[in-house]
mmCIF file of C-alpha atoms in Angstrom:
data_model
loop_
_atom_site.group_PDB
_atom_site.id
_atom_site.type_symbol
_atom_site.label_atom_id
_atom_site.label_comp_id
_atom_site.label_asym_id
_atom_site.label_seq_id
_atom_site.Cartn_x
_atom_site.Cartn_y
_atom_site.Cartn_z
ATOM 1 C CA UNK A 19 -38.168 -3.761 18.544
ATOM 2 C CA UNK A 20 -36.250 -6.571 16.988
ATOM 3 C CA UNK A 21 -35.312 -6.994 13.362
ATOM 4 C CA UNK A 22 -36.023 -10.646 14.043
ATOM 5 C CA UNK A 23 -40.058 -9.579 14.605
ATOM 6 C CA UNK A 24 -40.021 -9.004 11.167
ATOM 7 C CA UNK A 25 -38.726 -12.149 9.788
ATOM 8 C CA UNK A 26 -41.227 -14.613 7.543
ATOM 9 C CA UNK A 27 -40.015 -17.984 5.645
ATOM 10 C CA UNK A 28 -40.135 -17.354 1.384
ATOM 11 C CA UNK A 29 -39.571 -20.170 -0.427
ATOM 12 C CA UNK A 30 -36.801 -19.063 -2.779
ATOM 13 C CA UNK A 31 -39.142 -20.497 -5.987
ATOM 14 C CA UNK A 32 -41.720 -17.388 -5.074
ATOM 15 C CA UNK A 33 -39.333 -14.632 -6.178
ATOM 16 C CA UNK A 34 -40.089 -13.166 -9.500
ATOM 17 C CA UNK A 35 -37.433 -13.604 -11.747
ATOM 18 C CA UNK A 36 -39.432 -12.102 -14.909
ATOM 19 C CA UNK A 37 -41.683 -9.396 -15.220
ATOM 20 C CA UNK A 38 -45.229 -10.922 -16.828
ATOM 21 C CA UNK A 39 -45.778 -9.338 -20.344
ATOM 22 C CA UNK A 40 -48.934 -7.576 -19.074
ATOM 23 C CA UNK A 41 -47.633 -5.030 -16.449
ATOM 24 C CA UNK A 42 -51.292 -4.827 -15.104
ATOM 25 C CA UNK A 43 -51.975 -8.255 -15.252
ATOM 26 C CA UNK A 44 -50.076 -9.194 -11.822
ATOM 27 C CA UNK A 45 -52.014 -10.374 -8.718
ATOM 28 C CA UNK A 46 -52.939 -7.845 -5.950
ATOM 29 C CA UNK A 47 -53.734 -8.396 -2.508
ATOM 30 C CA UNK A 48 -56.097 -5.798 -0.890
ATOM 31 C CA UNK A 49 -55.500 -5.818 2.362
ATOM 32 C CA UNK A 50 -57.702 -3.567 5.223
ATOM 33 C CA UNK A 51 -55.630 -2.050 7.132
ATOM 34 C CA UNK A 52 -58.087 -1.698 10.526
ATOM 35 C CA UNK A 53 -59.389 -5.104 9.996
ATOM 36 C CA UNK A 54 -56.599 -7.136 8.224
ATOM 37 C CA UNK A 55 -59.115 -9.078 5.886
ATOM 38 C CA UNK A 56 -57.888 -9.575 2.982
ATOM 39 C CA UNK A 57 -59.278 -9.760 -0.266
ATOM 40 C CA UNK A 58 -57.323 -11.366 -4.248
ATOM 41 C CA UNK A 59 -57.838 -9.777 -7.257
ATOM 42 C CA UNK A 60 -56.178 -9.107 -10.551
ATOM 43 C CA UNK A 61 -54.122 -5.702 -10.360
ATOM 44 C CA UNK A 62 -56.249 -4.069 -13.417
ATOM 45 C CA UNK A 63 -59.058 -4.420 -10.622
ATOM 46 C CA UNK A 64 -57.526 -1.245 -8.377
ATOM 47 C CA UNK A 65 -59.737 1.111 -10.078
ATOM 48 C CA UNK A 66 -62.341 -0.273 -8.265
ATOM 49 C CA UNK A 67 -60.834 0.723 -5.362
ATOM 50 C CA UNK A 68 -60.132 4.474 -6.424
ATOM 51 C CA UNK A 69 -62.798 6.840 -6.094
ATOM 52 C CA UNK A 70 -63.149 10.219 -7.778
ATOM 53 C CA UNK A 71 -61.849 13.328 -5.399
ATOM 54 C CA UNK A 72 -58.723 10.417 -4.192
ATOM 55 C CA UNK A 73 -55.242 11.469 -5.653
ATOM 56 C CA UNK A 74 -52.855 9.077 -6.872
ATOM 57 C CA UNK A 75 -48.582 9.927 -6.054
ATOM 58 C CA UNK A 76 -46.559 8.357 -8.085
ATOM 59 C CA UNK A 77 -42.245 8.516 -8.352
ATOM 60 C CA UNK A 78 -41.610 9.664 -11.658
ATOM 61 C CA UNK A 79 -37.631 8.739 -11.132
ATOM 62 C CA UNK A 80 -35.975 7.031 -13.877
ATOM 63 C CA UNK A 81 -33.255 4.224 -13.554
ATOM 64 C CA UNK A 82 -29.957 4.810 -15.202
ATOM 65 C CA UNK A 83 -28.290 1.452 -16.478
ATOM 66 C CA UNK A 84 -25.721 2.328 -14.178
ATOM 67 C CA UNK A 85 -23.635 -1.271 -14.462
ATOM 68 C CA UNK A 86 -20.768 -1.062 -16.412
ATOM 69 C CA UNK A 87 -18.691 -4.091 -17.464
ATOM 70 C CA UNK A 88 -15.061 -3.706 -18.529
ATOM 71 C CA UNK A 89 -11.323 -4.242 -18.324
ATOM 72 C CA UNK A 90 -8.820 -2.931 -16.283
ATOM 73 C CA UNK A 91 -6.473 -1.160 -18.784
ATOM 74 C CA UNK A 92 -2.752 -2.789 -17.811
ATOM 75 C CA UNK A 93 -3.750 -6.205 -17.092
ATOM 76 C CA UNK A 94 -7.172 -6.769 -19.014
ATOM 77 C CA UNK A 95 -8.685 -7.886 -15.575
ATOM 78 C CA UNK A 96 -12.825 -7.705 -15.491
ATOM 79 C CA UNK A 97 -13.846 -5.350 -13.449
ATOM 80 C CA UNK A 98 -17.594 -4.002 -12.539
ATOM 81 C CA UNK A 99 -18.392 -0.261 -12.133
ATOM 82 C CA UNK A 100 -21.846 0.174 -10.439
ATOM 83 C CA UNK A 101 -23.047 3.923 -10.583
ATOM 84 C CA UNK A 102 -24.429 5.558 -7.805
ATOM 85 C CA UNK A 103 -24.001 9.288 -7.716
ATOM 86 C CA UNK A 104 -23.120 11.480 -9.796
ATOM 87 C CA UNK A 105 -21.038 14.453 -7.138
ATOM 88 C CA UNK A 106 -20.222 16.878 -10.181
ATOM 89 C CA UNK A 107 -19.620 16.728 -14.301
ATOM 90 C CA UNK A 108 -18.277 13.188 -15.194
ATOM 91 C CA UNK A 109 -16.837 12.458 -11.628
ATOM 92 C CA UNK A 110 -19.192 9.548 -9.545
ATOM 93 C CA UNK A 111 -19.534 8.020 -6.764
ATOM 94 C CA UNK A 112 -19.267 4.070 -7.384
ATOM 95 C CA UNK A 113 -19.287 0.558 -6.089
ATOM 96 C CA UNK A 114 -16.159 -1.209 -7.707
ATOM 97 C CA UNK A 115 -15.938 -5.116 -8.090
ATOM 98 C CA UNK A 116 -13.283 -6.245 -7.587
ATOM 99 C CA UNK A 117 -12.293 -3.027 -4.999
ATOM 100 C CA UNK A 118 -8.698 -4.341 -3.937
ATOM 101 C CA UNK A 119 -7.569 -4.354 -7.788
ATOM 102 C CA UNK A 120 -8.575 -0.715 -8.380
ATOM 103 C CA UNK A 121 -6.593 1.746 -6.073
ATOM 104 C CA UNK A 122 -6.185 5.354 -6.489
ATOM 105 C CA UNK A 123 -4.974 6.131 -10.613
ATOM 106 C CA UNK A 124 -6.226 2.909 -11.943
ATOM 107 C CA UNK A 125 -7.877 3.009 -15.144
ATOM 108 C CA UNK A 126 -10.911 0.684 -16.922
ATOM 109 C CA UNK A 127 -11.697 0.580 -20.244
ATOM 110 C CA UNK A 128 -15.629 -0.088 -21.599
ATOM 111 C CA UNK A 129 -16.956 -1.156 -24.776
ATOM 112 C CA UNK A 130 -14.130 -0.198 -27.722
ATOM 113 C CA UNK A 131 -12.152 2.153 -25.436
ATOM 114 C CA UNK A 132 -15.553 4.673 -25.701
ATOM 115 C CA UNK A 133 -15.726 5.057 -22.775
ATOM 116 C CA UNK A 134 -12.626 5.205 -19.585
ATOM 117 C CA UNK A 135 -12.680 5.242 -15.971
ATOM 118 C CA UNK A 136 -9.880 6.864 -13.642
ATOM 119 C CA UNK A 137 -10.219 5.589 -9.840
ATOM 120 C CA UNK A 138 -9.764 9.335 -7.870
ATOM 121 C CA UNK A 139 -10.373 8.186 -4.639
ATOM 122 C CA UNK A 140 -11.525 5.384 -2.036
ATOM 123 C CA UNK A 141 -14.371 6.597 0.347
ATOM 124 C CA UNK A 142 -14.451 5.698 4.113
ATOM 125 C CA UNK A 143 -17.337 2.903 3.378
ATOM 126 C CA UNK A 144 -15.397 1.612 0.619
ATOM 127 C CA UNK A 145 -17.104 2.796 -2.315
ATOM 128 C CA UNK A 146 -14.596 5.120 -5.497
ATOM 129 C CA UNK A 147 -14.889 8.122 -6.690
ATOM 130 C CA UNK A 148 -14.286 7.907 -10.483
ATOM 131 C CA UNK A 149 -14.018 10.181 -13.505
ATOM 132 C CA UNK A 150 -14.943 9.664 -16.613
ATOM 133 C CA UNK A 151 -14.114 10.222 -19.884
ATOM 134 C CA UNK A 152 -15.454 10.090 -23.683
ATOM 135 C CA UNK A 153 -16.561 11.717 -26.316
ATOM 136 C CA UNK A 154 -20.182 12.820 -26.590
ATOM 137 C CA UNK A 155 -23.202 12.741 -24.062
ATOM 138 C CA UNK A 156 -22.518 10.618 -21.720
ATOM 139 C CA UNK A 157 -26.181 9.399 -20.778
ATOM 140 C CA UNK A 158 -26.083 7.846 -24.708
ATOM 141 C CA UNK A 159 -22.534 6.006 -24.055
ATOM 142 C CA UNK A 160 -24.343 4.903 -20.929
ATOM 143 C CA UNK A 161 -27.198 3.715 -22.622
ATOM 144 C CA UNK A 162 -25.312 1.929 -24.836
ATOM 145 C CA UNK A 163 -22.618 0.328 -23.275
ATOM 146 C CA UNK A 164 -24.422 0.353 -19.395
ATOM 147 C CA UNK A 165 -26.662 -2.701 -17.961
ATOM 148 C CA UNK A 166 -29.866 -2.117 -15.541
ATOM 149 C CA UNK A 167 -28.269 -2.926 -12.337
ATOM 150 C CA UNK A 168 -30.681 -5.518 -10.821
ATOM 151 C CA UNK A 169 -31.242 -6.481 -7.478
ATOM 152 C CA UNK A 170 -29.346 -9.438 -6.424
ATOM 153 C CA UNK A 171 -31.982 -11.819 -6.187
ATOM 154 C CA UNK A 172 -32.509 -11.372 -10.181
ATOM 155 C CA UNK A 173 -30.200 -13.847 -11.273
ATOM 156 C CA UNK A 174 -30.290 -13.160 -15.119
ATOM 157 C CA UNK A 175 -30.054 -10.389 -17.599
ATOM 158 C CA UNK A 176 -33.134 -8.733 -18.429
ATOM 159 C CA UNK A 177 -33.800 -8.700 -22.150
ATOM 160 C CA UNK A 178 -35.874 -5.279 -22.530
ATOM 161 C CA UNK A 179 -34.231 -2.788 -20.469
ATOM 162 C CA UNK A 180 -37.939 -0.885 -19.792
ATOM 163 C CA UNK A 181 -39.356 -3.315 -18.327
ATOM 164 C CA UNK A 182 -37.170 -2.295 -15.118
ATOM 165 C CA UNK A 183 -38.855 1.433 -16.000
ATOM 166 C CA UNK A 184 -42.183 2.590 -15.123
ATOM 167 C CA UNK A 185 -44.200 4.062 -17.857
ATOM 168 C CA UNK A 186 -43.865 7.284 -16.540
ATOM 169 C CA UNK A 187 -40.564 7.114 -15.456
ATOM 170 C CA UNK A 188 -38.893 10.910 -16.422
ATOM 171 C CA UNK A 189 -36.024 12.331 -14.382
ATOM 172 C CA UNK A 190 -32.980 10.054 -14.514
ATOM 173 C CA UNK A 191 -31.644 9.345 -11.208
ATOM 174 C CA UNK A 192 -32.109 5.530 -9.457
ATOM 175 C CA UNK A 193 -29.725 2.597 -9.602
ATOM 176 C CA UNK A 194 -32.915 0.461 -8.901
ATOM 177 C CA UNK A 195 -37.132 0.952 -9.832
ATOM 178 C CA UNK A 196 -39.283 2.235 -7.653
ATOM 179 C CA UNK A 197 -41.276 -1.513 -8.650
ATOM 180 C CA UNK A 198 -44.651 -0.585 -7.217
ATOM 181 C CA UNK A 199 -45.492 1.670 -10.326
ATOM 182 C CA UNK A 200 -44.755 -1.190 -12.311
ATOM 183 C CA UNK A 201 -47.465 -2.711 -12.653
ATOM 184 C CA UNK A 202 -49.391 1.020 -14.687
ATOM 185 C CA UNK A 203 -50.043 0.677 -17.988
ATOM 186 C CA UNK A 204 -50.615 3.852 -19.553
ATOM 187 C CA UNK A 205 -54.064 2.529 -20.562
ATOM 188 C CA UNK A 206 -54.671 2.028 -16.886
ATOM 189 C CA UNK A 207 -53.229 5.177 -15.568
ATOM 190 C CA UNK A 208 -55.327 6.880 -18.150
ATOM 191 C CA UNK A 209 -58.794 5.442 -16.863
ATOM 192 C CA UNK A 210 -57.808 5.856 -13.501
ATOM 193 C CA UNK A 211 -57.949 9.633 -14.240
ATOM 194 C CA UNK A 212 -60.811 9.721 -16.220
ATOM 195 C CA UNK A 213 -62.684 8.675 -13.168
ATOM 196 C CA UNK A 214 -61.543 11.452 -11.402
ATOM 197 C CA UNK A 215 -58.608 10.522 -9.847
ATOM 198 C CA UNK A 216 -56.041 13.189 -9.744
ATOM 199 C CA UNK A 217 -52.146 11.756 -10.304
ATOM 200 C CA UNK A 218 -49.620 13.975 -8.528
ATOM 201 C CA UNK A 219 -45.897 13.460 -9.929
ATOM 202 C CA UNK A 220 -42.859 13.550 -7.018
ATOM 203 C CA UNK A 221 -39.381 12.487 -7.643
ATOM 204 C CA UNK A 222 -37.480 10.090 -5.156
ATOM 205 C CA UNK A 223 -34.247 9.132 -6.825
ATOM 206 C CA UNK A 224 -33.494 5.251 -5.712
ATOM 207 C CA UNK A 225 -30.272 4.560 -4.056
ATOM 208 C CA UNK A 226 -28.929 0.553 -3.881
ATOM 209 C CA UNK A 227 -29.388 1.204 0.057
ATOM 210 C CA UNK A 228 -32.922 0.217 -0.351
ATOM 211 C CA UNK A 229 -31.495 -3.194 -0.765
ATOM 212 C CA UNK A 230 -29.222 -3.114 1.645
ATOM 213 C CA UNK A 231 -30.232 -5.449 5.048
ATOM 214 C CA UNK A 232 -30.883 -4.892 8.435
ATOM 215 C CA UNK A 233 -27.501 -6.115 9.562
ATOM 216 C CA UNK A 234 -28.797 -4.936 13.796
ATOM 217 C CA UNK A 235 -30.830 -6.698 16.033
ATOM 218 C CA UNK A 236 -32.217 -3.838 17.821
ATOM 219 C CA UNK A 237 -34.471 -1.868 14.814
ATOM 220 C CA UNK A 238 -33.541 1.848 16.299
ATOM 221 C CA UNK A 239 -29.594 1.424 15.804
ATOM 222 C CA UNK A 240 -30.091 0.983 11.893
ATOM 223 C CA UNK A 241 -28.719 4.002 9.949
ATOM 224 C CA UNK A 242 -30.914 4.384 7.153
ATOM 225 C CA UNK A 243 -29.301 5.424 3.255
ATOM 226 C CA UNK A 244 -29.585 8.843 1.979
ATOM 227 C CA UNK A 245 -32.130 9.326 -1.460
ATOM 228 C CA UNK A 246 -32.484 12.715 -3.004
ATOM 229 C CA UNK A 247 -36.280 13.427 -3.532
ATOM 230 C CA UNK A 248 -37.901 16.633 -5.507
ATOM 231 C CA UNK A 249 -41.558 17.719 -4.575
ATOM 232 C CA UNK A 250 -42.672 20.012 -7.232
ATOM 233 C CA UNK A 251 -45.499 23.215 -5.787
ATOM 234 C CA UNK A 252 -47.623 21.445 -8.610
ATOM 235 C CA UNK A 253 -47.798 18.260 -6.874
ATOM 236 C CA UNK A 254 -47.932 19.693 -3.644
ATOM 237 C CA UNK A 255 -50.954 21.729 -4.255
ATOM 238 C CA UNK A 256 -52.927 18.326 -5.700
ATOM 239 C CA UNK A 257 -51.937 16.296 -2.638
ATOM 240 C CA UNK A 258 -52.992 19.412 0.060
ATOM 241 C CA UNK A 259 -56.548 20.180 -2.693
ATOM 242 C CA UNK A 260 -57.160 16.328 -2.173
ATOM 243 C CA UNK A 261 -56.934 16.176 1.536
ATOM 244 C CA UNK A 262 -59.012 19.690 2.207
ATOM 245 C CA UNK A 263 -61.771 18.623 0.301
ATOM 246 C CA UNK A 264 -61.862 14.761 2.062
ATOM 247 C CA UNK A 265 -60.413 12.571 -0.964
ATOM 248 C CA UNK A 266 -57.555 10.041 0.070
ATOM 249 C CA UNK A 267 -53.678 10.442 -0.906
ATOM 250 C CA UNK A 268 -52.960 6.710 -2.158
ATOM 251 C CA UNK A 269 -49.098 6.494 -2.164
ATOM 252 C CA UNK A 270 -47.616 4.435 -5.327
ATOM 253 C CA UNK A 271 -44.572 2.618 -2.982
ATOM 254 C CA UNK A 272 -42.519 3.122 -0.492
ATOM 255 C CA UNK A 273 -40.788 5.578 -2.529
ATOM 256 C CA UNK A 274 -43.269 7.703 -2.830
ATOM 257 C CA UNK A 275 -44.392 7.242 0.660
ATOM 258 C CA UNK A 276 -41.060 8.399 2.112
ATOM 259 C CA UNK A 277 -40.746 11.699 -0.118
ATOM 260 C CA UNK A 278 -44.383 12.937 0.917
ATOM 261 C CA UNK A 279 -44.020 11.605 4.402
ATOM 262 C CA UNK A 280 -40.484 13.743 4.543
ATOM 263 C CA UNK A 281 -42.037 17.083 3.530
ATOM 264 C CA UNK A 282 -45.548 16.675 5.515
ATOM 265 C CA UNK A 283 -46.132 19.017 8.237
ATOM 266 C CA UNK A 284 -47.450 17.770 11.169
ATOM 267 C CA UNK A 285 -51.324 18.605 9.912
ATOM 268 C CA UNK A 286 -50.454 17.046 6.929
ATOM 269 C CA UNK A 287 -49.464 19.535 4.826
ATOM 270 C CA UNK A 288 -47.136 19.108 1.998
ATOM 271 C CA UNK A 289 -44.238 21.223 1.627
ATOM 272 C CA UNK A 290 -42.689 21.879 -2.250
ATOM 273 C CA UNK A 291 -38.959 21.756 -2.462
ATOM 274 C CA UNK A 292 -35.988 19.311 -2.531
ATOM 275 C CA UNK A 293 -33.057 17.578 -0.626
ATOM 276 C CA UNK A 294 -31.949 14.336 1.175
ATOM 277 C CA UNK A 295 -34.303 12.205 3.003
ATOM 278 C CA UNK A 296 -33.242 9.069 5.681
ATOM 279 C CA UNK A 297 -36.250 8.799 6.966
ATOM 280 C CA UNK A 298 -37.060 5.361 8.533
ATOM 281 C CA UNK A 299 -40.178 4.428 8.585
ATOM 282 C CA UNK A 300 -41.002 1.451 11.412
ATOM 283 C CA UNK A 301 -44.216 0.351 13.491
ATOM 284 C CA UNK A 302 -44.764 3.517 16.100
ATOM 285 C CA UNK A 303 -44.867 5.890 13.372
ATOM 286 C CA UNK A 304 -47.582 8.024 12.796
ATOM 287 C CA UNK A 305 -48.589 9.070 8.773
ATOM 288 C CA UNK A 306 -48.724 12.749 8.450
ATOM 289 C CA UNK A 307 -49.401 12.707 4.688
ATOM 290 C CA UNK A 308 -50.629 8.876 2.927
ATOM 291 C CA UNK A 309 -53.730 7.334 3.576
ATOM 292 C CA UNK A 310 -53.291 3.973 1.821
ATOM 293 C CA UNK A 311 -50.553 2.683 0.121
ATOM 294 C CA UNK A 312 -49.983 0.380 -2.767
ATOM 295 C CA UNK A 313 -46.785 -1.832 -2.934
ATOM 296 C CA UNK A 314 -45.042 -4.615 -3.681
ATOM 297 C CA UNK A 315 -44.223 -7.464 -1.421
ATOM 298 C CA UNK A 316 -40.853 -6.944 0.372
ATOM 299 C CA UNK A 317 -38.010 -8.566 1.770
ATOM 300 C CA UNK A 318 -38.591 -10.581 4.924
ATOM 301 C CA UNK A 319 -35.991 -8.047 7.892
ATOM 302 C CA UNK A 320 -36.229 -5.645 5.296
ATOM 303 C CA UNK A 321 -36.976 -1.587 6.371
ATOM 304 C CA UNK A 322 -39.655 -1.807 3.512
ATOM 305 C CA UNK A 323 -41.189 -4.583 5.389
ATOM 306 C CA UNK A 324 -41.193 -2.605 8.941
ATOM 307 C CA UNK A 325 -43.059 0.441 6.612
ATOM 308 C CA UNK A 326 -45.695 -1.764 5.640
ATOM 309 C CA UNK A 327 -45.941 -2.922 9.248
ATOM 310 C CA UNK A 328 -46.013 0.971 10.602
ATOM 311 C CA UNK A 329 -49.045 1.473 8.404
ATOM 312 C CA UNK A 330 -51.105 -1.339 8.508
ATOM 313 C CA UNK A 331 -49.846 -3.078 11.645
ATOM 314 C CA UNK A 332 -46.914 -5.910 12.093
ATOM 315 C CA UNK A 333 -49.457 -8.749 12.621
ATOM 316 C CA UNK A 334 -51.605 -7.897 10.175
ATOM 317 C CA UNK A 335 -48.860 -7.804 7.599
ATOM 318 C CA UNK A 336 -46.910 -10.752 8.828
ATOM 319 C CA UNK A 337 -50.386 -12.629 8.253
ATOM 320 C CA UNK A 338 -51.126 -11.220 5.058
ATOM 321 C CA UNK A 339 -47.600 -12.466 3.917
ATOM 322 C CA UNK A 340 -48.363 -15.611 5.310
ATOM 323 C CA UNK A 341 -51.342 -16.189 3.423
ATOM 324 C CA UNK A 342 -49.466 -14.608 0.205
ATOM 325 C CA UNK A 343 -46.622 -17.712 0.574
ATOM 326 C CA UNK A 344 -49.671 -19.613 0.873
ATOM 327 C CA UNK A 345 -51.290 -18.798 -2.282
ATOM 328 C CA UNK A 346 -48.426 -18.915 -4.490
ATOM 329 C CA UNK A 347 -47.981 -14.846 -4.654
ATOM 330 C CA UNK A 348 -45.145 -13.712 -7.196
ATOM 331 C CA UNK A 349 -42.833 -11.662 -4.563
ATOM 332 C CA UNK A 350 -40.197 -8.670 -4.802
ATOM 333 C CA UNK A 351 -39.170 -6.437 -7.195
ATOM 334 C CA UNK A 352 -40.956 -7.950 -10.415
ATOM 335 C CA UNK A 353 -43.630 -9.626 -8.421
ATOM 336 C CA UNK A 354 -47.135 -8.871 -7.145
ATOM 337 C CA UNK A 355 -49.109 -6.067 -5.763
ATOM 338 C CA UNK A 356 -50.622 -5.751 -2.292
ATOM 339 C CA UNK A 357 -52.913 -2.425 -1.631
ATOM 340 C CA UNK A 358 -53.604 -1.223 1.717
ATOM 341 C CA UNK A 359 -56.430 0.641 2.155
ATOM 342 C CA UNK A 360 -59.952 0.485 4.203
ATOM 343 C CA UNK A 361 -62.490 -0.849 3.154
ATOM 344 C CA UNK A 362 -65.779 1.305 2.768
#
């Protein structure tokens, strides 16, 4: 399998630069997955597609505004601290721009000297290990002083930092949104459970990785990143209740889709507890845990892509993306919604 199979042309003016001011007002694309008809609607429109007994997972991550602009302390240089990890107290694991002019003992200042940085250590893949220091709680200097660290294809500053949250984003965690949930209002989640949905609540904590490309040829010798993911025995027992009693378990992105498909046993059974997941998800696969799946559009060589393509089939998704550039569809991380289901 080739990364190449998954390529598609975007015209650059498709990507979503803005969010819409209605969350739920974006475009969504149902797509069958058996049949690969597709059908366009409005994304307010997907409780017409949930029935009562179906459960709804969604990642409750939040994103951290993990980019930090500063100086280098001696010679006033800019430099650009990207969070990634925190490994224990105020000591992270970072991206630093520019790397070569912050070696081991180096020191940034941010904001009014609130908040410093000392550079510990360089990692084998080139990323620093930094410590921090201020005086405080450090997720408020961070909130003040920190940027949402967009994807690169986001070429401006976002003005209202939530919009890059879901509404029911909760346990801070991600350097980037799991973007499928945004398009919930709480209004719409709300009706969705009044109809006798159930919503189950998982955690996947978003690493940058999920940007990072497919720099192979050959699909298999990809290493995929590392995400820390929490399933809760709450959620577990609403996914496993939903599946013995014949509803559907209708994943909210990719995010989602990995954590549950992680912890499924083989019958489908989900498994409370937490850890590191690199699972890859690529054509071949077989789903233990989701039935449908509702997403954003991806990436053309992108391992979200080659997901989508495991689940509803590459030539079905390659045409649906097709007829997507086609129709003008808003695309990536603050763009439209495709759901893929089957039909009744």
């Amino acid at each position: 399998m080739k990364t190449s199979d998954f390529y598609f042309d975007l015209p650059e003016e498709l990507i979503a630069q803005d969010p819409l001011e209605d969350r739920s007002s974006s475009r969504l694309m149902v797509l069958d997955k058996n049949t690969g008809e597709i059908t366009h609607r409005i994304f307010r429109d997907i409780t017409e597609y949930l029935h009562p007994g179906d459960c709804l997972v969604i990642n409750d991550t939040k994103v951290i505004p993990a980019r930090l602009i500063g100086a280098k302390e001696d010679t006033g240089a800019k430099i650009e601290i990207l969070l990634l990890k925190r490994k224990e107290n105020d000591i992270w694991e970072t991206l630093v721009k520019p790397g070569k002019k912050c070696r081991p003992g180096a020191k940034v200042v941010f904001g009014n000297g609130e908040l410093r940085a000392e550079i510990l250590e360089v990692l084998e893949d080139g990323n620093r290990l930094v410590q921090f220091s201020y005086e405080g709680i450090f997720e408020e200097v961070l909130d003040r002083l920190g940027q949402m660290p967009l994807p690169p294809y986001i070429t401006h500053k976002l003005q209202d930092k939530n919009r890059y949250q879901t509404v029911y984003a909760k346990y801070e965690g991600s350097a980037a949104a799991p973007t499928a949930g945004l398009h919930f209002t709480k209004e719409l989640l709300k009706e969705i459970e009044d109809s006798g949905v159930r919503i189950a609540r998982v955690t996947l904590h978003v690493g940058l990785g999920t940007f990072r490309p497919v720099k192979v040829e050959n699909v298999l010798e990809h290493h995929m990143h590392s995400e820390y993911y929490h399933v809760s025995k709450e959620a577990a027992d609403i996914i496993n209740d939903t599946r013995r009693n014949g509803g559907r378990v209708i994943s909210v992105g990719t995010t989602s889709t990995r954590t549950l498909e992680s912890v499924a046993q083989d019958d489908g059974t989900i498994v409370p507890g937490s850890g590191n997941t690199e699972i890859f998800i690529y054509p071949g696969y077989k789903f233990k845990a989701i039935d449908c799946l509702i997403t954003n559009f991806h990436l053309p060589e992108s391992t979200l892509l080659m997901l989508v393509s495991a689940l509803a089939g590459k030539d079905h998704i390659l045409a649906a993306y097709e007829e997507a550039v086609k129709e003008r569809y808003r695309f990536f991380s603050f763009g439209d919604a495709m759901f893929i289901t089957v039909e009744d």
